[in-house]
Amino acid sequence: MKKILAPVALLIGTLAFSQEKKDSTDTKVSEIKEVTFVAKKPTVESKVDRTVFNVANSSILAGNTTWDVLRMTPLVSIDNNDALKAEGESVIVYINDRKSVFTGKELKEYLKTIPADNLMKIEVITSPSARYDATGSVINIVLKKRDDEGLKGSVTLNNRQNTQNSQYINSNLNYHRKSFTQTLVGSYSDNTWVQGSYFVNTIYENNNVTQGNTQNINRGKSPSVSSTSEYEINDKNTAGVILEYYQGKRDNTSELESSQYLNGNFNFLRNQNQSSNSLNRTLGSNVFYKYYDKEKNRILDINLGSNYNGQSENSYFLRNTAFADKTVTDEIGGISDTENRNYYLKIDYTQPLGKEGGNFEIGGKMDFNNNVIPNTLYGSLPEGLSTRDVFHYEDNINSLYANYSKTFFKKLETRIGVRYEYIDFKLRQDVAGTSRRDSYGTFLPNFLVKYSFSDKYDLSFTYNRNLWRPWYAEFNPFLQPGTDGFYTRGNMNLLPNPSDRLYMKFGFKKKYFLSARYSFIKQDYWQAFVTEGDKIISEPTNFLGKVHQYNLYANTNQTFLKNKLTVNLGFGWNYVDNSDFNAKNDLKATNYLSFWSGSTNLSYTNLWNKNINLSAWVEVSNQNSGNSVANVTNVFHNISATKIFPKTQMEVSLQLMNIFARPNFDSTTFSQGGSNRYTTKSDWHGVSLTFVKRFGNQKVKENTKTDVEKNSGGAK
């Protein structure tokens, strides 16, 4: 860790000293004005219900995609399966307050097609109001909005050298004429991702120990295009259409070597080669209408949309298993062709209530999902595998919510809300004939209180009841081979995961924030490993038991040297009590986990008045969650420098990613019958070079909520 922090600190210190000397010399005013940014907002704002990462004018954007910037956002982490987490918990991603259809690896690939240059800010909403769906935390990605007259935009070219080379190109066009605005974004990426893993799987019965290593190479080519058309009918009415298309074509190769011992005696030695190709297509559409009466502060927002996602994949496994007395060769092919259809209608209405500054918000959403996953296996299959089946998932989620907020005597801000969701869902398999139909309703209350002792000191308190539902594919019970020699399947009997969260935050001098969080669950579902014959199977399983999580966090945002040097520093202590959870599930894991985590974002604008911007980011963290315990603490880091050419509107950026230490995800997952330790060497390291050419007027205005929405009880 010292090897990483020391050079970053030395770099920033040297630059600060050099800049301070240079600023004292005589320089032409015109040269300074052309590149100097005077920050109106701090890089990181700590609000009552969210942390806001203001990146619009930050040098962190240069050469990065939206996915890259998410990695460097305070409170956000990404695990070895590319799952986004906020404060260690799963999240739902919104883009401009519209829920994204993507999740997991598909979300990663899509966000990698959105250039960071389009970002205004990233909101990590840890205490969302009843306006949001029934989940835990929310990440809202807010994009820039350009509405100056005429045509403007940018073209980005990026080359990245990880283990192998990758390229990326993006074009962003915006046209505004009187009441009409058209934005068109297109991108294409050609990426290669190399990842190595080592695992040790232990089944307590017969002391079954399987260990091995894999080497995966994933190549993907992804074009995407999005169009936003917006028309202001008059000063109160606006309508528009958003269309999005994404395509991902991927080829993957994997090599496995593993061995197994039973009670210390040799059982087998296995070699496996796997090759697969997949094609993923997503088409999203959204028609929106907004009525905003500025005089009466009344807002009506209507969204009608549909999303289609189709993914076909063909995998082929050649497996040789050498036992003590024989050798078995299996050739397994797998074909999966997924089709997901989503339709929704969402209505939100906001208006002031009374003459004392209160606001009332009400809304609802109807959501329909129809998902089908046909699976086919072929070849010389091991005993116990089904050759084919079709899994169906259908649901209808209807929700209503209401929020009321009010400020008393200009010091006490309050918000109280409740959301009710009712879900009716059906699962079935065509061939196996298994099925399940269920429905349930859930009330999800939340409240917020903030008291400002003065303009420099405030104290806030929030409470949220959340519900995390299983992802549709996690229900699919079709047994399939994996790249590690094991098998995977879903579980039709999964239950939702409810949780409660209490959050207290103290802010002073508008620069320092101390927070304390307590969260509680009494049931959950996590990955478990079971055996059937000679097969080791990974599947999500319901776990009953209480888990208490405690967190203390400190954050500060500072600017120095005439707002040219910005420093954000966050540090937290986490304590997890898993004792009841482990006891009820007979897990041989640590009952009490205590660990530290922290991150810092540093940016320097206009070094030596030569139009050079610098940024650095360092994060120290491990990822303990549910029945998985981290064995190592990772130190992530990123250093970049950008040279701006104002006259030609060109930018060149050089970025160094984890050059001192390659990320290593190492964790152990515990289940009732055993444990699995998995170590992954991530390919997120290397050098990146980016060229950006801009044209037209680049001024933007913040694409965010109106005042009546922003001021609803501390969510400013």
PDB file of C-alpha atoms in Angstrom, residues 37 39 41-45 51-62 64-66 68-74 115-124 140-144 146 557 566 568 601 603 605 613 615 617 651 694 700 702:
ATOM      1  CA  PHE A  37     -12.423  26.463 -14.050  1.00  0.00           C
ATOM      2  CA  ALA A  39     -15.681  25.265  -9.143  1.00  0.00           C
ATOM      3  CA  LYS A  41     -19.727  22.916  -6.486  1.00  0.00           C
ATOM      4  CA  PRO A  42     -17.341  20.659  -4.569  1.00  0.00           C
ATOM      5  CA  THR A  43     -16.266  17.486  -6.318  1.00  0.00           C
ATOM      6  CA  VAL A  44     -18.119  15.394  -3.742  1.00  0.00           C
ATOM      7  CA  GLU A  45     -21.241  16.651  -1.980  1.00  0.00           C
ATOM      8  CA  THR A  51     -23.516  11.365  -1.984  1.00  0.00           C
ATOM      9  CA  VAL A  52     -23.096  13.368  -5.206  1.00  0.00           C
ATOM     10  CA  PHE A  53     -19.956  13.008  -7.326  1.00  0.00           C
ATOM     11  CA  ASN A  54     -19.815  16.187  -9.466  1.00  0.00           C
ATOM     12  CA  VAL A  55     -17.611  15.302 -12.422  1.00  0.00           C
ATOM     13  CA  ALA A  56     -18.816  17.709 -15.142  1.00  0.00           C
ATOM     14  CA  ASN A  57     -15.604  19.756 -15.229  1.00  0.00           C
ATOM     15  CA  SER A  58     -13.280  17.203 -13.690  1.00  0.00           C
ATOM     16  CA  SER A  59     -10.154  15.907 -15.387  1.00  0.00           C
ATOM     17  CA  ILE A  60     -11.209  12.427 -14.270  1.00  0.00           C
ATOM     18  CA  LEU A  61     -13.490  12.222 -17.322  1.00  0.00           C
ATOM     19  CA  ALA A  62     -10.728  12.365 -19.927  1.00  0.00           C
ATOM     20  CA  ASN A  64     -12.633   7.154 -19.453  1.00  0.00           C
ATOM     21  CA  THR A  65     -16.028   5.585 -20.005  1.00  0.00           C
ATOM     22  CA  THR A  66     -18.969   5.859 -17.612  1.00  0.00           C
ATOM     23  CA  ASP A  68     -14.532   3.579 -15.441  1.00  0.00           C
ATOM     24  CA  VAL A  69     -15.791   6.639 -13.549  1.00  0.00           C
ATOM     25  CA  LEU A  70     -18.246   4.499 -11.561  1.00  0.00           C
ATOM     26  CA  ARG A  71     -15.254   2.537 -10.276  1.00  0.00           C
ATOM     27  CA  MET A  72     -13.807   5.790  -8.913  1.00  0.00           C
ATOM     28  CA  THR A  73     -17.053   7.071  -7.366  1.00  0.00           C
ATOM     29  CA  PRO A  74     -17.069   7.352  -3.544  1.00  0.00           C
ATOM     30  CA  PRO A 115     -18.163   8.198 -22.791  1.00  0.00           C
ATOM     31  CA  ALA A 116     -17.479   9.857 -19.453  1.00  0.00           C
ATOM     32  CA  ASP A 117     -17.391  13.165 -21.325  1.00  0.00           C
ATOM     33  CA  ASN A 118     -21.219  13.047 -21.265  1.00  0.00           C
ATOM     34  CA  LEU A 119     -21.387  12.865 -17.455  1.00  0.00           C
ATOM     35  CA  MET A 120     -22.725  15.684 -15.302  1.00  0.00           C
ATOM     36  CA  LYS A 121     -22.691  13.842 -11.978  1.00  0.00           C
ATOM     37  CA  ILE A 122     -23.229  10.476 -10.302  1.00  0.00           C
ATOM     38  CA  GLU A 123     -25.640  10.269  -7.363  1.00  0.00           C
ATOM     39  CA  VAL A 124     -25.172   7.410  -4.888  1.00  0.00           C
ATOM     40  CA  ASN A 140     -28.384   7.658 -10.637  1.00  0.00           C
ATOM     41  CA  ILE A 141     -26.156   8.627 -13.574  1.00  0.00           C
ATOM     42  CA  VAL A 142     -26.962  12.190 -14.687  1.00  0.00           C
ATOM     43  CA  LEU A 143     -25.840  13.138 -18.190  1.00  0.00           C
ATOM     44  CA  LYS A 144     -25.145  16.608 -19.524  1.00  0.00           C
ATOM     45  CA  ARG A 146     -26.789  20.877 -24.188  1.00  0.00           C
ATOM     46  CA  ASN A 557     -13.763  17.725   0.332  1.00  0.00           C
ATOM     47  CA  THR A 566      -9.324  19.467  -5.247  1.00  0.00           C
ATOM     48  CA  ASN A 568     -11.710  14.384  -1.525  1.00  0.00           C
ATOM     49  CA  ASN A 601      -9.902  11.546  -5.406  1.00  0.00           C
ATOM     50  CA  SER A 603      -7.548  16.570  -9.285  1.00  0.00           C
ATOM     51  CA  THR A 605      -6.483  21.946 -13.042  1.00  0.00           C
ATOM     52  CA  ASN A 613      -5.119  18.681 -15.978  1.00  0.00           C
ATOM     53  CA  SER A 615      -6.156  13.432 -11.570  1.00  0.00           C
ATOM     54  CA  TRP A 617      -7.628   8.041  -7.428  1.00  0.00           C
ATOM     55  CA  GLU A 651      -7.657  16.906 -25.892  1.00  0.00           C
ATOM     56  CA  ARG A 694     -14.762  18.826 -29.940  1.00  0.00           C
ATOM     57  CA  VAL A 700     -24.008  22.759 -20.793  1.00  0.00           C
ATOM     58  CA  GLU A 702     -27.450  20.650 -15.500  1.00  0.00           C
TER      59      GLU A 702
END
